[in-house]
Short mmCIF file of C-alpha atoms in Angstrom, two decimals:
data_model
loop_
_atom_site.label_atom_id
_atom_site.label_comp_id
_atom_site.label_asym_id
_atom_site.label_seq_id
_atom_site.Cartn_x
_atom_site.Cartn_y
_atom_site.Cartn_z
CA UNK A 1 104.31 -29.06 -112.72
CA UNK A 2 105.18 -26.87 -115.56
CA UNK A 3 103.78 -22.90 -115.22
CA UNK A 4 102.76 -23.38 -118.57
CA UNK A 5 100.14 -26.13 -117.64
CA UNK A 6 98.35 -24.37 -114.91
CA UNK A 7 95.61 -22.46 -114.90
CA UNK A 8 93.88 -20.30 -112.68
CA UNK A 9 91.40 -17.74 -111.88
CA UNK A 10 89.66 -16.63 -108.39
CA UNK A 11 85.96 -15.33 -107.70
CA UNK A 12 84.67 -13.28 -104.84
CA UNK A 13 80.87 -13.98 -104.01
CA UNK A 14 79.51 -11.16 -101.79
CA UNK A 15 75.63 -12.22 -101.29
CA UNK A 16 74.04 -16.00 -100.51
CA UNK A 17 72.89 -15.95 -104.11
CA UNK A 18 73.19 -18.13 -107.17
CA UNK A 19 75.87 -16.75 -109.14
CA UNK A 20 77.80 -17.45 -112.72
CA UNK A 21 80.96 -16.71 -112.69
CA UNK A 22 83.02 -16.77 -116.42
CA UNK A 23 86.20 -16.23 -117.14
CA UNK A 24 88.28 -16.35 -120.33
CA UNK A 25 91.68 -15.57 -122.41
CA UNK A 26 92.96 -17.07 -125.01
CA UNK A 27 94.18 -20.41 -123.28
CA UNK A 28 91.54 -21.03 -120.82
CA UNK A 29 87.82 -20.80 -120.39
CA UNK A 30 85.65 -21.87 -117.24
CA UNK A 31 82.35 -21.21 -115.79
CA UNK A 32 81.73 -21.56 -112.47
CA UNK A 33 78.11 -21.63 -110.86
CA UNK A 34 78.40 -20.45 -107.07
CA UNK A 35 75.73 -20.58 -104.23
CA UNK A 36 77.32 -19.14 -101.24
CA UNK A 37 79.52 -16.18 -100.50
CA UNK A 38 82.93 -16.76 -100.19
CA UNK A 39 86.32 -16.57 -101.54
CA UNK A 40 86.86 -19.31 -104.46
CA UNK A 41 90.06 -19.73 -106.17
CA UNK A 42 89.72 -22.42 -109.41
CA UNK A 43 93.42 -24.20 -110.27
CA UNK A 44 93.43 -26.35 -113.62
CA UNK A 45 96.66 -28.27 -114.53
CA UNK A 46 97.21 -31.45 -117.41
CA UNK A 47 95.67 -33.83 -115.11
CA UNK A 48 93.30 -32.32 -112.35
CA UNK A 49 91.47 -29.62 -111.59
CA UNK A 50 91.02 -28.37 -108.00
CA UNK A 51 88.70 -25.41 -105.92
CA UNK A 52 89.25 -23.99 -103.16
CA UNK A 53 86.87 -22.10 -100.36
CA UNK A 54 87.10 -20.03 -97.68
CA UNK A 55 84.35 -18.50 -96.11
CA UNK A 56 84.68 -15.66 -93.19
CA UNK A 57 81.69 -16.46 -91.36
CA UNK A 58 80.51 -19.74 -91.81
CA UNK A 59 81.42 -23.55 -90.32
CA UNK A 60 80.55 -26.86 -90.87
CA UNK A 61 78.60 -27.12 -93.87
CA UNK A 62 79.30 -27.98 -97.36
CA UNK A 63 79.87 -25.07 -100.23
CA UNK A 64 79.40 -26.56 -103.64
CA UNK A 65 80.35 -25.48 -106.52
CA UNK A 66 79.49 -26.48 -109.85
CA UNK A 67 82.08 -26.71 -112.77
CA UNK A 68 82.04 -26.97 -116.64
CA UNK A 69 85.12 -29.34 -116.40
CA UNK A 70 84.71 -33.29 -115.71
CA UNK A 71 86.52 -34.93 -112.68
CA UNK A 72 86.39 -37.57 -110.28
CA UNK A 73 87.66 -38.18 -106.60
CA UNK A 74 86.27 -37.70 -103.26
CA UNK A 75 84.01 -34.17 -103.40
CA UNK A 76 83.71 -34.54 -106.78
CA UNK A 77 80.29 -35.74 -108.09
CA UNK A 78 79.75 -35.68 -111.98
CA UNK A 79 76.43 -34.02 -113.01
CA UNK A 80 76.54 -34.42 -117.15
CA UNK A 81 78.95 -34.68 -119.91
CA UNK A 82 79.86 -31.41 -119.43
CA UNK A 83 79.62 -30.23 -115.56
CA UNK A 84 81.35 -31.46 -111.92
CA UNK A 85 80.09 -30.65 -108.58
CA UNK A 86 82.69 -30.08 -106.18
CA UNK A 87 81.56 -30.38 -102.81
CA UNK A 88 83.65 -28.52 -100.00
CA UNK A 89 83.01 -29.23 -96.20
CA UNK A 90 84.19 -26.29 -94.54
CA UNK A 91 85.90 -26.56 -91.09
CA UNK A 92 83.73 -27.68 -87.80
CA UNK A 93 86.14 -25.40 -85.14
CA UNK A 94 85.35 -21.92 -84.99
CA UNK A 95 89.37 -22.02 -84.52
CA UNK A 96 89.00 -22.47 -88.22
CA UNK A 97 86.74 -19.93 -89.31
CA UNK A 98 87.96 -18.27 -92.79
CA UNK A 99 90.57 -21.15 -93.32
CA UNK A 100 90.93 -22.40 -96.74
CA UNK A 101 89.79 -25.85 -97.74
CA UNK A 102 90.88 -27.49 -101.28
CA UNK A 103 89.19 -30.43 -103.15
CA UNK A 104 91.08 -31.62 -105.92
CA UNK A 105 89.56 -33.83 -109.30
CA UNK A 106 91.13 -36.07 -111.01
CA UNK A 107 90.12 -36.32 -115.06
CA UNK A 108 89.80 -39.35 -116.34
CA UNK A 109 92.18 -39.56 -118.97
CA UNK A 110 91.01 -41.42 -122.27
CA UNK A 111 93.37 -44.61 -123.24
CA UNK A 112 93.08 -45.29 -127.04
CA UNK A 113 93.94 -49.02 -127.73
CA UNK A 114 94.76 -49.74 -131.39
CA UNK A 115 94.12 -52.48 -133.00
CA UNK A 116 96.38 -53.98 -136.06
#
């Protein structure tokens, strides 16, 4: 994966609250709407997009987190033309508590055919 291709940007959610989260430069924009407190870490390359979670205090249960980007793949449920919910199931052990959990989306890539 080139360095080039990747983008990325993190978010710290303090409070149980619904939250926007934007962030922008001049080659990448996203928007992020966030739920439940946590440490989030967005990662956008040419073909997938992926979050990541990881919550200090909380286990089992599912931290979603909804995404102006389009993708498909397990934990990732398509809303609109424009927005992705990626749904993270946190760890069940209390071993685990704080670990970091990733869900990855695959975007569908467009195939032109041509005809002659």
């Amino acid at each position: 994966m080139a360095w080039l291709t990747l983008r990325r940007v993190s978010f710290v959610l303090r409070n149980n609250t619904t939250t926007v989260f934007s962030s922008q430069n001049s080659f990448f924009k996203i928007n992020a709407r966030l739920n439940d407190a946590g440490a989030y870490l967005f990662n956008e390359a040419t073909n997938d997009f992926s979050a990541t979670v990881s919550h200090p205090t909380r286990i089992n249960r599912i931290v979603t987190i909804n995404i102006d980007r389009i993708g498909y793949g397990q934990g990732c449920i398509v809303l609109s033309d424009l927005t992705t919910n990626v749904m993270i199931a946190l760890p069940s052990s209390d071993q685990l508590l704080g670990a970091s959990v990733t869900v990855t989306c695959k975007k569908k890539q467009l195939k032109l055919r041509y005809k002659y």
